[in-house]
N, CA and C of each residue as an Amber inpcrd file, in Angstrom:
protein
   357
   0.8210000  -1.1990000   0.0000000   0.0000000   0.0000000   0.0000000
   0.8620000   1.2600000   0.0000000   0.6180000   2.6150000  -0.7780000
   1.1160000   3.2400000  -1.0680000   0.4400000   4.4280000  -0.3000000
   0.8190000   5.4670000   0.2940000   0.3450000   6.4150000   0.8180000
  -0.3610000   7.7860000   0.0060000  -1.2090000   7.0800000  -0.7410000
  -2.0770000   8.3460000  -1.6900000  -3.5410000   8.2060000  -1.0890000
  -4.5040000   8.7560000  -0.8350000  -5.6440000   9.0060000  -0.4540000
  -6.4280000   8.9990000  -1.4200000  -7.4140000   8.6100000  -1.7890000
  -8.3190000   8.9910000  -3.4680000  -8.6680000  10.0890000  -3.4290000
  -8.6030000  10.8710000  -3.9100000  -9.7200000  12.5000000  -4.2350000
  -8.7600000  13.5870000  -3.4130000  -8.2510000  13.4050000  -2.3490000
  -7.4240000  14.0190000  -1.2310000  -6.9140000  14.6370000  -2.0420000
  -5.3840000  14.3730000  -3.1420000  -5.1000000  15.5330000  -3.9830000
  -5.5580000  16.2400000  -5.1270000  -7.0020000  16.1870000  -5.1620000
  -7.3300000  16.9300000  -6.1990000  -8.1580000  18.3670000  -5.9690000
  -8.2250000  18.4220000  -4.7890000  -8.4070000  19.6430000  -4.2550000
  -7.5690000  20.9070000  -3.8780000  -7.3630000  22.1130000  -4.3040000
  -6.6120000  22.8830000  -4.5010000  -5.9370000  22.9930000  -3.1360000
  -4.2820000  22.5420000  -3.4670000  -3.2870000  23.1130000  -2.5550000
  -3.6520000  21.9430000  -1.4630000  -4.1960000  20.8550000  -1.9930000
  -4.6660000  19.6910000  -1.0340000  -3.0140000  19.3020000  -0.7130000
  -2.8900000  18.3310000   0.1450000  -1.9750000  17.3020000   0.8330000
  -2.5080000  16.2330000   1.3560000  -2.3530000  14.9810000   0.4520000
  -2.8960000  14.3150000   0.4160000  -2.0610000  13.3810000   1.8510000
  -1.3110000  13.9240000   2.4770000  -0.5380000  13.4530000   3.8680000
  -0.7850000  13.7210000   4.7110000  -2.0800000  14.5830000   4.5360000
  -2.1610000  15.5910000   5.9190000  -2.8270000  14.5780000   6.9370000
  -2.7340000  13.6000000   7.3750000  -3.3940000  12.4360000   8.0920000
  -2.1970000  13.1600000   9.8940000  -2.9220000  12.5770000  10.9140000
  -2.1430000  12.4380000  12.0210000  -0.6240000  12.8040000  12.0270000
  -0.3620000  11.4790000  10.7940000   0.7030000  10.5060000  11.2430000
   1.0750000   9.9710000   9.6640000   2.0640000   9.4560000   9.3480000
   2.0200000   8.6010000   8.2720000   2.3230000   7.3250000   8.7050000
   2.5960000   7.4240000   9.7120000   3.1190000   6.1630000  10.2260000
   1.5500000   4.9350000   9.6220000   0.3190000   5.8180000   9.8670000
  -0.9610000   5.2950000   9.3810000  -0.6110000   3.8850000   8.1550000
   0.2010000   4.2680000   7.3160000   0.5740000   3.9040000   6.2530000
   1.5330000   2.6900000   6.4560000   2.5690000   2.9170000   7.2190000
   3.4840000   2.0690000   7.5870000   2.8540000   1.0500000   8.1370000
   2.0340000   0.8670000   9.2290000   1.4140000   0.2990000   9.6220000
   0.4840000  -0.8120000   8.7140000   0.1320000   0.3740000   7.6030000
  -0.6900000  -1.2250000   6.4560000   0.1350000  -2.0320000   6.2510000
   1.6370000  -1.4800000   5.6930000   2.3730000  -2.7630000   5.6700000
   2.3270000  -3.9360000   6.5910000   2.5290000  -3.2610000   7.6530000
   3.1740000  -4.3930000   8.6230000   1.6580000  -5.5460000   9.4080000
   0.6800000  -4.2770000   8.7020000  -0.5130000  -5.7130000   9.0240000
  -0.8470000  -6.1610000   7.8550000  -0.4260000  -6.0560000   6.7150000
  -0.7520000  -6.6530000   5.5560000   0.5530000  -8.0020000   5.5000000
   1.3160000  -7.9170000   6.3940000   2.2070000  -9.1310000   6.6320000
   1.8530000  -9.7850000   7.8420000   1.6160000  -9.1370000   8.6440000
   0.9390000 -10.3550000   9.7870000  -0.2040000 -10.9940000   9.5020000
  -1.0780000 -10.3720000   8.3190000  -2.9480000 -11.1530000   8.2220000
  -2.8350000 -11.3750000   6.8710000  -1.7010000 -10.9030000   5.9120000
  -2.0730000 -11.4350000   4.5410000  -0.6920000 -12.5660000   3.9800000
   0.1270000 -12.8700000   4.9360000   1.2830000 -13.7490000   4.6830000
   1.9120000 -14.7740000   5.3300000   2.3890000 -15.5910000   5.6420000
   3.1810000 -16.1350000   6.6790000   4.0670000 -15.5680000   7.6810000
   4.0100000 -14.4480000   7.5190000   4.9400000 -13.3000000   8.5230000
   6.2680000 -13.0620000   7.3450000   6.3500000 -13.5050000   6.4290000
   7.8050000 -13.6060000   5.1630000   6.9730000 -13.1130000   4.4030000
   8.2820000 -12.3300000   3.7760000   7.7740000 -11.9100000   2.2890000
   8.9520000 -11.7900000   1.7710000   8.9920000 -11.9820000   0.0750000
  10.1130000 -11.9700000  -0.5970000  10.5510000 -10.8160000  -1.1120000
   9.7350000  -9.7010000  -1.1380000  10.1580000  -7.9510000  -1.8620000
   9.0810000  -7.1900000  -2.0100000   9.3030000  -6.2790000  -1.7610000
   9.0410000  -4.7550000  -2.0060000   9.4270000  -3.8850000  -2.8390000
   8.1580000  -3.4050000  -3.9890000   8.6240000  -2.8250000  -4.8590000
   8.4680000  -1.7860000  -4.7920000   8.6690000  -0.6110000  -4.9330000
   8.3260000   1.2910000  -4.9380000   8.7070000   1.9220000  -5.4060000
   8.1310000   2.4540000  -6.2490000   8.4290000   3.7360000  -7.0620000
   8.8220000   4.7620000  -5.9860000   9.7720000   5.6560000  -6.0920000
  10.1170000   6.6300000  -5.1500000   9.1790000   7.6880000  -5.5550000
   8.6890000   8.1750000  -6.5830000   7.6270000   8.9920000  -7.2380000
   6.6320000   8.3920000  -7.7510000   5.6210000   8.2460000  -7.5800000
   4.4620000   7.3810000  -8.7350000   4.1200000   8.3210000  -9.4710000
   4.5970000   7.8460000 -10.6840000   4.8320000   8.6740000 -11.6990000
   3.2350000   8.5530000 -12.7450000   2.4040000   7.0830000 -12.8110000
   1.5020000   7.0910000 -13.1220000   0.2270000   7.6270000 -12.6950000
  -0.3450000   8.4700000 -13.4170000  -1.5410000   9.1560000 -12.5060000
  -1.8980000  10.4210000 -12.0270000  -0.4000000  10.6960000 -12.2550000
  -0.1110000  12.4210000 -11.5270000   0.9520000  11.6860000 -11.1130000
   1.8520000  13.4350000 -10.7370000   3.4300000  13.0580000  -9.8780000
   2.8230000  13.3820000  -8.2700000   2.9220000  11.9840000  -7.4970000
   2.8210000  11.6870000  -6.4140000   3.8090000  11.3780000  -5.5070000
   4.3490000  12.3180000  -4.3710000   5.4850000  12.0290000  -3.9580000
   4.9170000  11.6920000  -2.7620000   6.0180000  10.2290000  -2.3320000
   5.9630000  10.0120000  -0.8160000   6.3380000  10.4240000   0.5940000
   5.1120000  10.3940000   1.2440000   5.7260000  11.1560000   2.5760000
   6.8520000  10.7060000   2.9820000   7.6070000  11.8420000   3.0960000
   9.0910000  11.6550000   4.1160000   9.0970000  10.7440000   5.4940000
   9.6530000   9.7690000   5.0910000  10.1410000   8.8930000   6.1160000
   9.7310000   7.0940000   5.7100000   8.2680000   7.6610000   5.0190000
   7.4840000   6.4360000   4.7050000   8.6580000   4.9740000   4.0840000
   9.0870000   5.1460000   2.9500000  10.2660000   4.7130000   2.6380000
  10.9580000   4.0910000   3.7940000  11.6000000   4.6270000   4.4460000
  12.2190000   4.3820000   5.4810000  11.6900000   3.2350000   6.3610000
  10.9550000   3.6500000   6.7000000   9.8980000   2.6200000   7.9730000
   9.3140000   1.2540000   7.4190000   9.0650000   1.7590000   6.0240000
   8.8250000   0.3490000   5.2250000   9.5140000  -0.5140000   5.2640000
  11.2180000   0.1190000   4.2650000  12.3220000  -0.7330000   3.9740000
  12.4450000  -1.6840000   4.8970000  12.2180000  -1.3990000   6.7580000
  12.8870000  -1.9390000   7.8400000  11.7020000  -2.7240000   8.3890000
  10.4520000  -2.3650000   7.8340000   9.8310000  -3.4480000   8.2740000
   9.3580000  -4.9020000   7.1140000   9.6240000  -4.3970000   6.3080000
  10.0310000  -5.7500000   5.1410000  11.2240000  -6.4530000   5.2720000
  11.9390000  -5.6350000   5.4700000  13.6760000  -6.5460000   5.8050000
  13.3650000  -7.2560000   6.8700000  12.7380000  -6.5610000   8.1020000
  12.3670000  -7.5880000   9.2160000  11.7970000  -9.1160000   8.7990000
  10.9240000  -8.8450000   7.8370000  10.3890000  -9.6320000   7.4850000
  10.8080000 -10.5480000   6.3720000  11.7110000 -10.6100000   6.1860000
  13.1470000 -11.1510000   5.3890000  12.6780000 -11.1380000   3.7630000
  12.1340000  -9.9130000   3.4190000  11.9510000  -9.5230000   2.0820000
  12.9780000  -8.2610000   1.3930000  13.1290000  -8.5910000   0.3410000
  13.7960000  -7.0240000   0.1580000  13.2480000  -5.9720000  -0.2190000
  13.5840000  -5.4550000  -0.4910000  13.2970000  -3.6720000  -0.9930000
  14.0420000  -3.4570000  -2.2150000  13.0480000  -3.4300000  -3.0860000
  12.8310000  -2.8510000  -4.9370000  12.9180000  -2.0880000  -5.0200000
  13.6270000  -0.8120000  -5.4530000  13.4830000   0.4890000  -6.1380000
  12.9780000   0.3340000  -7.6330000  12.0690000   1.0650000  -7.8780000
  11.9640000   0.9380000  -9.4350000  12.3170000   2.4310000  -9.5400000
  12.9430000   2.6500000 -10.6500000  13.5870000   4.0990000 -10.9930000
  13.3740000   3.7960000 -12.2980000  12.2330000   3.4970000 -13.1980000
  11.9730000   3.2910000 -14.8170000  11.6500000   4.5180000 -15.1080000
  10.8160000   5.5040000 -14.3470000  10.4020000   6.9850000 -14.4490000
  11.1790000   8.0730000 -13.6030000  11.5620000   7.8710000 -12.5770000
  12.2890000   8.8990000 -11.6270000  13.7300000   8.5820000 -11.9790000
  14.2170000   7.6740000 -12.2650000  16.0510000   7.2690000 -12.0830000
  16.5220000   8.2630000 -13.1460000  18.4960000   8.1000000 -12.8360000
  18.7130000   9.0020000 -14.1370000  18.6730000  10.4500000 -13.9260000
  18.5180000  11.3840000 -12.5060000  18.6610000  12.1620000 -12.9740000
  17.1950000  13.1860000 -12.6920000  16.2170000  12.3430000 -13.2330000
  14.8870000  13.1660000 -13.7210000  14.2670000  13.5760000 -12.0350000
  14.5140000  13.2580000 -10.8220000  14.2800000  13.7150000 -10.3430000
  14.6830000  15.3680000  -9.2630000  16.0650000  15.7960000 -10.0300000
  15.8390000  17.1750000  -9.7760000  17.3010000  17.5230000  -8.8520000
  17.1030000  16.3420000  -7.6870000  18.3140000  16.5960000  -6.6580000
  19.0510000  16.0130000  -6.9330000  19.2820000  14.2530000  -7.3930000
  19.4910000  12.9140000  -6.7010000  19.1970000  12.5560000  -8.0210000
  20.4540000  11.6730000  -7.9750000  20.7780000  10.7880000  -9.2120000
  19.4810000   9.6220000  -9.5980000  19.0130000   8.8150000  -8.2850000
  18.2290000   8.1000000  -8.0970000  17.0880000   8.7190000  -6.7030000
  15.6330000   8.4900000  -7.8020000  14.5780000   8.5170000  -6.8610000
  14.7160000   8.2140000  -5.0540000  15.4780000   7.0750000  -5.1850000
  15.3280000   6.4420000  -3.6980000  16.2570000   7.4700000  -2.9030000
  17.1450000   8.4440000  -2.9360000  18.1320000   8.8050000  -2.6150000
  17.4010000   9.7990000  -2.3250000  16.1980000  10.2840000  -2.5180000
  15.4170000  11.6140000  -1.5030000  14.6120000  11.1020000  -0.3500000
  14.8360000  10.3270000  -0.5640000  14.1910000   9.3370000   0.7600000
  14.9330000   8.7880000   1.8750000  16.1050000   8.9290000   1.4110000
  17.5040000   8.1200000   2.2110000  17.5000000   6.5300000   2.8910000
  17.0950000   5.8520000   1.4900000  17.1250000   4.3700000   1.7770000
  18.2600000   4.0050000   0.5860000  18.1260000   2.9990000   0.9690000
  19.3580000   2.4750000  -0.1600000  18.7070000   0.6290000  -0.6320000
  18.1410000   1.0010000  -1.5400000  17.4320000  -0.6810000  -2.0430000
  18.3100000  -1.3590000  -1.9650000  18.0650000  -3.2100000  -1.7030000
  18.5780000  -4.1150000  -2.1620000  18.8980000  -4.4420000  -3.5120000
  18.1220000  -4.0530000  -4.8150000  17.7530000  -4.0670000  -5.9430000
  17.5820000  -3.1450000  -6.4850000  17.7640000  -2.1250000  -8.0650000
  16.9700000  -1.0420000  -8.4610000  16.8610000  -1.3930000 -10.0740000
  15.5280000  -1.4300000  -9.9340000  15.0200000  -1.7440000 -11.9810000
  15.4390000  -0.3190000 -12.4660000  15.3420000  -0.6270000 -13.8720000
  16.0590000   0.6880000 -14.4960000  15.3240000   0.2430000 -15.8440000
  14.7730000   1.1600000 -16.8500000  14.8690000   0.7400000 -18.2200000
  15.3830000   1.7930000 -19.2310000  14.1180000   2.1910000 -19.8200000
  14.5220000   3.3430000 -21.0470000  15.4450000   4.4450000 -20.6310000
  15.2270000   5.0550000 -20.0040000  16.2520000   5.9370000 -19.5860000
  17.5360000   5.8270000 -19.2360000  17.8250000   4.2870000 -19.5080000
  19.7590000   3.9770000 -19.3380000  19.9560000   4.7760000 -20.4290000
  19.5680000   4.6390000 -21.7000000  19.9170000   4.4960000 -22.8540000
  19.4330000   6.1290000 -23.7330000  18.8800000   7.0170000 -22.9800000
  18.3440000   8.3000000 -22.7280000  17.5320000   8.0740000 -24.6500000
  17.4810000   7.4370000 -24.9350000  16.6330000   7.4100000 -26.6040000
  17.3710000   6.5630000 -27.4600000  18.7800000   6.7930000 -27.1180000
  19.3020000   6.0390000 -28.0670000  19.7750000   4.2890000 -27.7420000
  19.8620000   3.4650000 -28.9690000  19.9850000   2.1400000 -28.5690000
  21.4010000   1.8600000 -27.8850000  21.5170000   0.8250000 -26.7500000
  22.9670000   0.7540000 -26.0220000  23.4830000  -0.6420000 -27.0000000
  22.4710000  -1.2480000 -27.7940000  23.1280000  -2.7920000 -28.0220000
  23.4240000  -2.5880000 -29.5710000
């Protein structure tokens, strides 16, 4: 589960984070592994931006709290950087790197190759 709200950002100057807590969020994880798994899981995938839909950025920290409660759970942590990697996000070479996690794994596609063919 990803921390977007339905309708929440489409209201002007909305924040679709403005909840308590985000921890709210963290928390689905970690009961979506105690009631939807054997307590294991094998990975975690996340876009550092969800880039489909609108640009949706994740609350600060969320990342974080995830990574460590999937690793607990002896799964890893996916970066997908197919839309954010490369650059395109502004600060940081890679999406995950505004978040300050560091994946086990990071997918990459079109944008290795910025248009042109590498093979």
């Amino acid at each position: 589960p990803f921390p977007f709200l339905f309708g929440r950002n489409r209201q002007p100057d909305a924040n679709p984070f403005a909840l308590d807590s985000f921890f709210f969020f963290q928390e689905d994880v970690s009961d979506l592994i105690a009631t939807g798994t054997c307590g294991q899981v094998a990975a975690f995938f996340a876009e550092s931006i969800q880039g489909v839909g609108g640009t949706v950025t994740l609350a600060d920290g969320y990342l974080k709290h995830v990574y460590a409660t999937v690793r607990a759970a002896g799964g890893l942590c996916i970066a997908d950087e197919v839309q954010a990697g490369f650059g395109r996000t502004g600060t940081h070479y890679w999406g995950f790197e505004t978040h300050g996690v560091v994946p086990d794994i990071v997918t990459m596609a079109k944008g290795i190759g910025n248009g042109l063919p590498l093979a």
